[in-house]
Amino acid sequence: MKNWEENVRRVVPYTPGEQPNQPDMIKLNTNENPYPPAPGVRRILHEMNTDTLRLYPDPAAGDLVRAIASYYHLDESQVFVGVGSDDVLAMCFLTFFNGKKPILFPDITYSFYDVWADLFRIPYERPLLDEDFRIRKDDYLRENGGIIFPNPNAPTGVEMPLKDIEEIVKANQDSIVIIDEAYVDFGAVSALPLIGKYDNLLVVQTFSKSRSLAGMRIGLAMGSPVLIKYLNDVKYSFNSYTMDRTALAAGVEAVRDEAYFRETCSKIIETREWTKEELKKLGFSFGDSRANFIFAAHETCPAEELFRALREQHIYVRYFPKGRTSNHLRITIGTREEMKTFLAFVKKYLSNR
Ligand SMILES: *Cc1c(COP(=O)(O)O)cnc(C)c1O
């Protein structure tokens, strides 16, 4: 080993879900939205004057921040935006988790949290989910350097009731509590109404799932003006121009079209509830997902076997091989047609094995 290697920041990186690209594939592996973005997004990108790309974008992302603030009836000083919520969450870890006490997040959750904690050398503990894959609220009522979890949780889809979230936020006024609401628009209750009441609460959301813009990279955090100011101070110390002109323009159009947003979210919720019924008939069990995916285990067929069989058919779902999740598949909700094809194959496969 050369000496310079001693000075390298070595990390075990996050592994994103596969992004295969086959014309006939059914892609149910990374929780993308099966519907296109709002029509206004297409129009604004089509009309975009590319001459403006020689100029830097607005570092404050003013138009997008205003559009989001107006949609959620907030003040602009309560909104922060970034390049997907991964960028926003990384900024949050860097900004708020600087204590000596360990931060807390569940053992089974978004697998980026431990990667950021390792990257930024933040100590952490991971309280176990219970037997039914629920977050145990009481695990978060003890000393800590910060708290983060998704609601609904990923990859389980299970929601924590708002009153439990409030209890956690209230009991932890000396640390920052971050609720990652990547999937909240698919029928869960948002903690957003609590940000006016607790200045230690930050709610993070994304345009990648419910607003069909995973390819555009837009995420946001909402919280008290003092939290947003600290986030901006760190952002401006790192990269002032995080969001590009196309993302800013597309984001504004996506938030403005509330009718389209509601319509596509309801279609996904309906398809999810129908898929749950069909999966039950086929012998699967799962928690009551409020997200755009179902985390399911089959009574006899091992998850890995089914994962491989589906993959051969170019039907992609997500499989987490390690530990307690190794007999589950996380199945993203696609269109009704995609789910029919998926279920038909699963039914045929199970009856022939
Ligand atoms: C998808 C996801 C994110 C990241 O989304 P971006 O595409 O970076 O906005 C963050 N947290 C959870 C729990 C997610 O599932």
Coordinates of C-alpha atoms and ligand atoms in Angstrom, one line a residue:
M1 CA 0.0 0.0 0.0
K2 CA 1.3 3.4 -0.9
N3 CA 1.4 6.1 1.8
W4 CA -1.1 8.3 0.2
E5 CA -3.7 5.6 0.6
E6 CA -3.6 6.3 4.3
N7 CA -5.2 9.7 3.5
V8 CA -8.0 8.5 1.4
R9 CA -11.5 8.8 2.7
R10 CA -12.6 5.2 2.1
V11 CA -16.3 4.4 2.0
V12 CA -18.5 1.5 1.2
P13 CA -20.8 3.2 -1.3
Y14 CA -24.6 2.9 -1.5
T15 CA -25.8 0.5 -4.2
P16 CA -28.6 2.0 -6.3
G17 CA -31.2 -0.3 -7.8
E18 CA -30.4 -1.6 -11.2
Q19 CA -31.3 0.6 -14.2
P20 CA -31.8 -2.0 -17.0
N21 CA -32.9 -0.7 -20.3
Q22 CA -34.8 -3.2 -22.4
P23 CA -37.7 -2.2 -24.5
D24 CA -40.0 -5.0 -23.2
M25 CA -39.1 -4.7 -19.6
I26 CA -41.5 -4.2 -16.7
K27 CA -39.6 -2.1 -14.2
L28 CA -40.9 -2.4 -10.7
N29 CA -37.5 -2.1 -8.9
T30 CA -36.8 1.5 -8.0
N31 CA -40.2 3.0 -7.0
E32 CA -40.4 5.2 -10.0
N33 CA -43.8 6.5 -11.1
P34 CA -45.3 4.6 -14.1
Y35 CA -47.0 7.8 -15.4
P36 CA -45.2 10.6 -17.2
P37 CA -44.7 14.0 -15.5
A38 CA -47.4 16.7 -15.7
P39 CA -48.0 18.0 -19.2
G40 CA -46.6 21.4 -18.3
V41 CA -43.2 19.8 -17.7
R42 CA -43.1 18.6 -21.3
R43 CA -44.3 22.0 -22.6
I44 CA -41.8 24.1 -20.6
L45 CA -38.8 21.9 -21.6
H46 CA -39.9 22.0 -25.2
E47 CA -40.1 25.8 -25.2
M48 CA -36.9 26.2 -23.2
N49 CA -34.6 28.8 -24.7
T50 CA -31.2 27.0 -24.6
D51 CA -29.3 30.3 -25.0
T52 CA -30.0 30.9 -21.3
L53 CA -27.9 27.9 -20.4
R54 CA -24.8 30.0 -20.8
L55 CA -25.9 31.8 -17.6
Y56 CA -25.7 30.3 -14.1
P57 CA -29.0 29.3 -12.6
D58 CA -30.5 31.2 -9.7
P59 CA -28.5 29.9 -6.7
A60 CA -31.5 30.5 -4.4
A61 CA -33.8 28.5 -6.8
G62 CA -36.3 31.3 -6.1
D63 CA -39.1 30.3 -8.5
L64 CA -39.2 26.8 -7.4
V65 CA -39.0 27.7 -3.7
R66 CA -41.9 30.1 -4.2
A67 CA -44.0 27.5 -6.1
I68 CA -43.5 25.0 -3.3
A69 CA -44.1 27.5 -0.5
S70 CA -47.3 28.6 -2.2
Y71 CA -48.5 25.0 -2.8
Y72 CA -48.0 24.1 0.9
H73 CA -49.0 27.5 2.3
L74 CA -45.6 28.1 3.8
D75 CA -43.2 31.0 3.9
E76 CA -40.3 30.9 1.4
S77 CA -38.0 30.9 4.5
Q78 CA -39.3 27.5 5.4
V79 CA -38.3 25.7 2.1
F80 CA -34.9 24.3 1.0
V81 CA -34.4 22.6 -2.4
G82 CA -31.7 20.3 -3.8
V83 CA -30.7 17.8 -6.4
G84 CA -33.1 15.0 -5.4
S85 CA -33.8 14.3 -1.8
D86 CA -30.5 12.3 -1.7
D87 CA -28.7 15.6 -2.0
V88 CA -31.0 17.3 0.5
L89 CA -30.6 14.5 3.0
A90 CA -26.8 14.5 2.6
M91 CA -26.8 18.2 3.4
C92 CA -29.0 17.6 6.4
F93 CA -26.6 14.9 7.8
L94 CA -23.7 17.3 7.2
T95 CA -25.5 20.3 8.8
F96 CA -27.4 18.8 11.7
F97 CA -25.7 15.6 12.9
N98 CA -22.5 16.9 14.4
G99 CA -22.8 15.8 18.0
K100 CA -20.9 13.1 19.8
K101 CA -24.0 11.1 20.7
P102 CA -25.2 8.5 18.1
I103 CA -27.9 9.4 15.7
L104 CA -30.8 6.9 15.5
F105 CA -32.5 5.2 12.5
P106 CA -34.1 1.8 12.2
D107 CA -32.2 -1.4 11.3
I108 CA -34.4 -1.9 8.3
T109 CA -34.8 1.4 6.4
Y110 CA -33.4 3.5 3.5
S111 CA -30.0 2.0 3.0
F112 CA -28.4 5.4 2.3
Y113 CA -28.5 6.6 5.9
D114 CA -25.7 4.4 7.2
V115 CA -23.6 5.3 4.1
W116 CA -23.9 9.1 4.8
A117 CA -23.3 8.5 8.5
D118 CA -20.1 6.5 7.6
L119 CA -19.1 9.1 5.0
F120 CA -19.4 12.0 7.5
R121 CA -18.1 9.9 10.4
I122 CA -21.3 10.3 12.4
P123 CA -21.9 7.7 15.1
Y124 CA -25.2 5.9 14.8
E125 CA -27.4 3.2 16.4
R126 CA -30.1 1.2 14.6
P127 CA -33.0 0.2 16.8
L128 CA -34.6 -3.0 15.5
L129 CA -38.0 -2.9 13.9
D130 CA -40.5 -5.2 15.7
E131 CA -41.6 -8.6 14.4
D132 CA -44.2 -7.0 12.0
F133 CA -41.5 -4.6 10.7
R134 CA -42.9 -1.6 12.6
I135 CA -40.7 1.2 14.0
R136 CA -41.0 1.0 17.8
K137 CA -41.7 4.6 18.9
D138 CA -40.2 4.0 22.4
D139 CA -36.8 3.3 20.9
Y140 CA -36.6 7.0 19.9
L141 CA -37.4 8.4 23.3
R142 CA -33.9 8.3 24.6
E143 CA -30.7 10.4 24.4
N144 CA -29.4 10.8 20.8
G145 CA -27.5 13.1 18.4
G146 CA -30.4 13.2 16.0
I147 CA -33.2 11.0 14.5
I148 CA -34.1 10.2 10.9
F149 CA -36.5 7.7 9.4
P150 CA -38.9 7.6 6.4
N151 CA -42.6 7.7 6.9
P152 CA -43.9 5.5 5.5
N153 CA -40.8 3.5 6.1
A154 CA -38.8 2.0 3.2
P155 CA -38.7 -0.8 2.1
T156 CA -41.6 -1.9 4.3
G157 CA -44.2 0.7 3.3
V158 CA -45.5 0.8 6.9
E159 CA -46.7 4.2 8.3
M160 CA -46.2 5.6 11.8
P161 CA -49.2 7.5 13.1
L162 CA -48.8 11.2 13.3
K163 CA -49.4 11.3 17.0
D164 CA -46.4 9.0 17.5
I165 CA -44.2 11.2 15.3
E166 CA -45.3 14.2 17.3
E167 CA -44.4 12.4 20.5
I168 CA -40.9 11.7 19.2
V169 CA -40.4 15.3 18.0
K170 CA -41.7 16.7 21.3
A171 CA -39.5 14.4 23.4
N172 CA -36.3 15.3 21.5
Q173 CA -36.2 19.1 21.5
D174 CA -32.5 19.0 21.9
S175 CA -31.9 17.2 18.6
I176 CA -33.1 17.5 15.0
V177 CA -35.7 15.0 13.9
I178 CA -35.9 14.4 10.1
I179 CA -38.9 12.7 8.6
D180 CA -38.1 11.4 5.1
E181 CA -41.5 11.6 3.4
A182 CA -40.4 10.2 0.0
Y183 CA -43.7 8.2 -0.2
V184 CA -46.1 10.3 1.8
D185 CA -48.2 11.3 -1.2
F186 CA -49.5 7.8 -1.7
G187 CA -51.9 7.9 1.2
A188 CA -50.0 8.5 4.4
V189 CA -50.3 11.5 6.7
S190 CA -47.6 14.2 6.5
A191 CA -45.9 15.7 9.5
L192 CA -45.7 19.0 7.7
P193 CA -48.4 20.7 9.9
L194 CA -46.0 20.2 12.8
I195 CA -43.2 22.3 11.5
G196 CA -44.8 25.5 12.7
K197 CA -45.0 24.1 16.2
Y198 CA -41.5 22.4 16.6
D199 CA -38.4 24.1 15.4
N200 CA -36.4 20.8 15.6
L201 CA -38.5 19.1 12.9
L202 CA -37.5 18.8 9.3
V203 CA -39.7 17.2 6.7
V204 CA -38.0 16.0 3.5
Q205 CA -39.8 15.1 0.3
T206 CA -39.0 14.4 -3.3
F207 CA -40.3 14.9 -6.8
S208 CA -38.9 11.5 -7.8
K209 CA -41.8 9.3 -6.9
S210 CA -45.2 11.1 -6.6
R211 CA -44.3 13.8 -9.2
S212 CA -42.8 11.4 -11.8
L213 CA -39.5 13.3 -12.0
A214 CA -36.8 10.8 -10.8
G215 CA -34.8 11.7 -13.9
M216 CA -34.8 15.4 -13.1
R217 CA -33.4 15.2 -9.5
I218 CA -35.5 17.5 -7.3
G219 CA -35.9 17.2 -3.6
L220 CA -36.9 19.5 -0.8
A221 CA -36.8 20.1 2.9
M222 CA -39.4 22.1 4.9
G223 CA -38.9 23.3 8.5
S224 CA -38.4 26.3 10.7
P225 CA -36.6 29.3 9.1
V226 CA -33.6 28.8 11.4
L227 CA -33.1 25.2 10.2
I228 CA -33.5 26.3 6.5
K229 CA -30.9 29.0 7.1
Y230 CA -28.4 26.5 8.5
L231 CA -29.0 24.2 5.6
N232 CA -28.4 27.0 3.1
D233 CA -25.2 28.1 4.9
V234 CA -23.8 24.6 4.4
K235 CA -25.1 24.4 0.8
Y236 CA -23.5 27.7 -0.1
S237 CA -20.2 26.4 1.4
F238 CA -20.3 23.3 -0.8
N239 CA -21.9 24.1 -4.1
S240 CA -24.0 27.3 -4.6
Y241 CA -25.6 26.2 -7.9
T242 CA -26.9 22.8 -7.1
M243 CA -30.1 23.0 -9.3
D244 CA -29.8 23.6 -13.0
R245 CA -32.1 25.7 -15.1
T246 CA -34.1 22.8 -16.6
A247 CA -34.8 21.2 -13.2
L248 CA -35.9 24.5 -11.8
A249 CA -38.3 25.1 -14.7
A250 CA -39.7 21.6 -14.7
G251 CA -40.1 21.6 -11.0
V252 CA -42.3 24.7 -11.0
E253 CA -44.6 23.1 -13.6
A254 CA -44.8 19.9 -11.7
V255 CA -45.9 21.6 -8.4
R256 CA -48.4 23.9 -10.2
D257 CA -50.4 21.0 -11.7
E258 CA -52.2 19.8 -8.6
A259 CA -55.0 18.1 -10.5
Y260 CA -52.7 15.9 -12.5
F261 CA -50.7 15.1 -9.3
R262 CA -53.9 14.0 -7.5
E263 CA -55.1 12.0 -10.4
T264 CA -51.8 10.0 -10.9
C265 CA -51.4 9.4 -7.1
S266 CA -55.0 8.1 -6.8
K267 CA -54.5 5.7 -9.8
I268 CA -51.4 4.3 -8.1
I269 CA -53.2 3.9 -4.7
E270 CA -56.0 2.1 -6.4
T271 CA -53.7 -0.2 -8.3
R272 CA -51.8 -0.8 -5.0
E273 CA -54.9 -1.9 -3.2
W274 CA -55.9 -4.1 -6.0
T275 CA -52.4 -5.7 -6.2
K276 CA -52.6 -6.4 -2.4
E277 CA -55.7 -8.4 -2.9
E278 CA -54.3 -10.4 -5.8
L279 CA -51.0 -11.0 -4.0
K280 CA -52.9 -12.3 -0.9
K281 CA -54.8 -14.8 -3.2
L282 CA -51.4 -16.1 -4.4
G283 CA -50.1 -16.7 -0.9
F284 CA -48.1 -13.6 -0.2
S285 CA -48.1 -11.7 3.1
F286 CA -47.1 -8.1 3.7
G287 CA -47.6 -5.1 6.0
D288 CA -50.2 -2.5 5.1
S289 CA -48.1 -0.4 2.7
R290 CA -49.0 3.2 2.3
A291 CA -46.3 3.7 -0.3
N292 CA -46.0 3.0 -4.1
F293 CA -44.6 -0.4 -3.4
I294 CA -45.4 -3.6 -1.5
F295 CA -42.8 -5.5 0.6
A296 CA -44.0 -9.1 0.3
A297 CA -42.9 -12.6 1.3
H298 CA -44.4 -15.8 -0.2
E299 CA -45.5 -18.6 2.0
T300 CA -43.5 -21.3 0.2
C301 CA -41.4 -19.8 -2.6
P302 CA -38.1 -18.2 -1.5
A303 CA -37.8 -14.5 -2.5
E304 CA -34.5 -15.0 -4.3
E305 CA -35.9 -17.8 -6.5
L306 CA -38.9 -15.6 -7.5
F307 CA -36.6 -12.6 -8.0
R308 CA -34.5 -14.6 -10.5
A309 CA -37.4 -16.1 -12.3
L310 CA -39.0 -12.6 -12.8
R311 CA -35.7 -11.2 -13.9
E312 CA -35.5 -13.8 -16.7
Q313 CA -38.8 -12.5 -17.9
H314 CA -37.4 -8.9 -17.8
I315 CA -39.7 -8.1 -14.9
Y316 CA -37.5 -6.3 -12.4
V317 CA -38.4 -6.1 -8.7
R318 CA -36.0 -5.3 -5.8
Y319 CA -34.4 -7.9 -3.6
F320 CA -32.4 -7.1 -0.4
P321 CA -30.4 -10.3 0.2
K322 CA -29.1 -9.6 3.7
G323 CA -30.5 -10.4 7.1
R324 CA -34.2 -10.1 8.0
T325 CA -35.2 -8.8 4.6
S326 CA -33.9 -11.8 2.6
N327 CA -37.2 -13.5 2.1
H328 CA -39.0 -10.4 0.9
L329 CA -39.4 -8.7 -2.5
R330 CA -40.1 -5.0 -2.8
I331 CA -42.5 -4.6 -5.7
T332 CA -43.1 -1.1 -7.1
I333 CA -46.7 -0.3 -8.2
G334 CA -46.7 0.2 -12.0
T335 CA -49.7 0.7 -14.2
R336 CA -52.7 -1.7 -13.9
E337 CA -51.5 -3.4 -17.1
E338 CA -48.0 -3.9 -15.8
M339 CA -49.3 -5.3 -12.5
K340 CA -51.5 -7.7 -14.4
T341 CA -48.6 -9.0 -16.4
F342 CA -46.5 -9.3 -13.3
L343 CA -49.2 -11.2 -11.4
A344 CA -50.0 -13.5 -14.3
F345 CA -46.4 -14.6 -14.5
V346 CA -46.1 -15.1 -10.7
K347 CA -49.3 -17.2 -10.7
K348 CA -48.0 -19.3 -13.5
Y349 CA -44.6 -19.7 -12.0
L350 CA -45.9 -20.7 -8.6
S351 CA -48.3 -23.3 -10.0
N352 CA -45.6 -24.9 -12.0
R353 CA -43.0 -25.3 -9.4
Ligands
LIG1 C1 -36.2 7.4 -3.2 C2 -35.9 7.8 -1.9 C3 -35.1 8.9 -1.6 C4 -34.3 9.6 -2.7 O1 -35.0 10.2 -3.6 P1 -34.4 11.2 -4.7 O2 -34.6 10.6 -6.0 O3 -32.9 11.4 -4.4 O4 -35.2 12.4 -4.4 C5 -35.0 9.3 -0.3 N1 -35.5 8.6 0.7 C6 -36.2 7.5 0.5 C7 -36.7 6.8 1.7 C8 -36.4 7.0 -0.8 O5 -37.1 5.9 -1.0

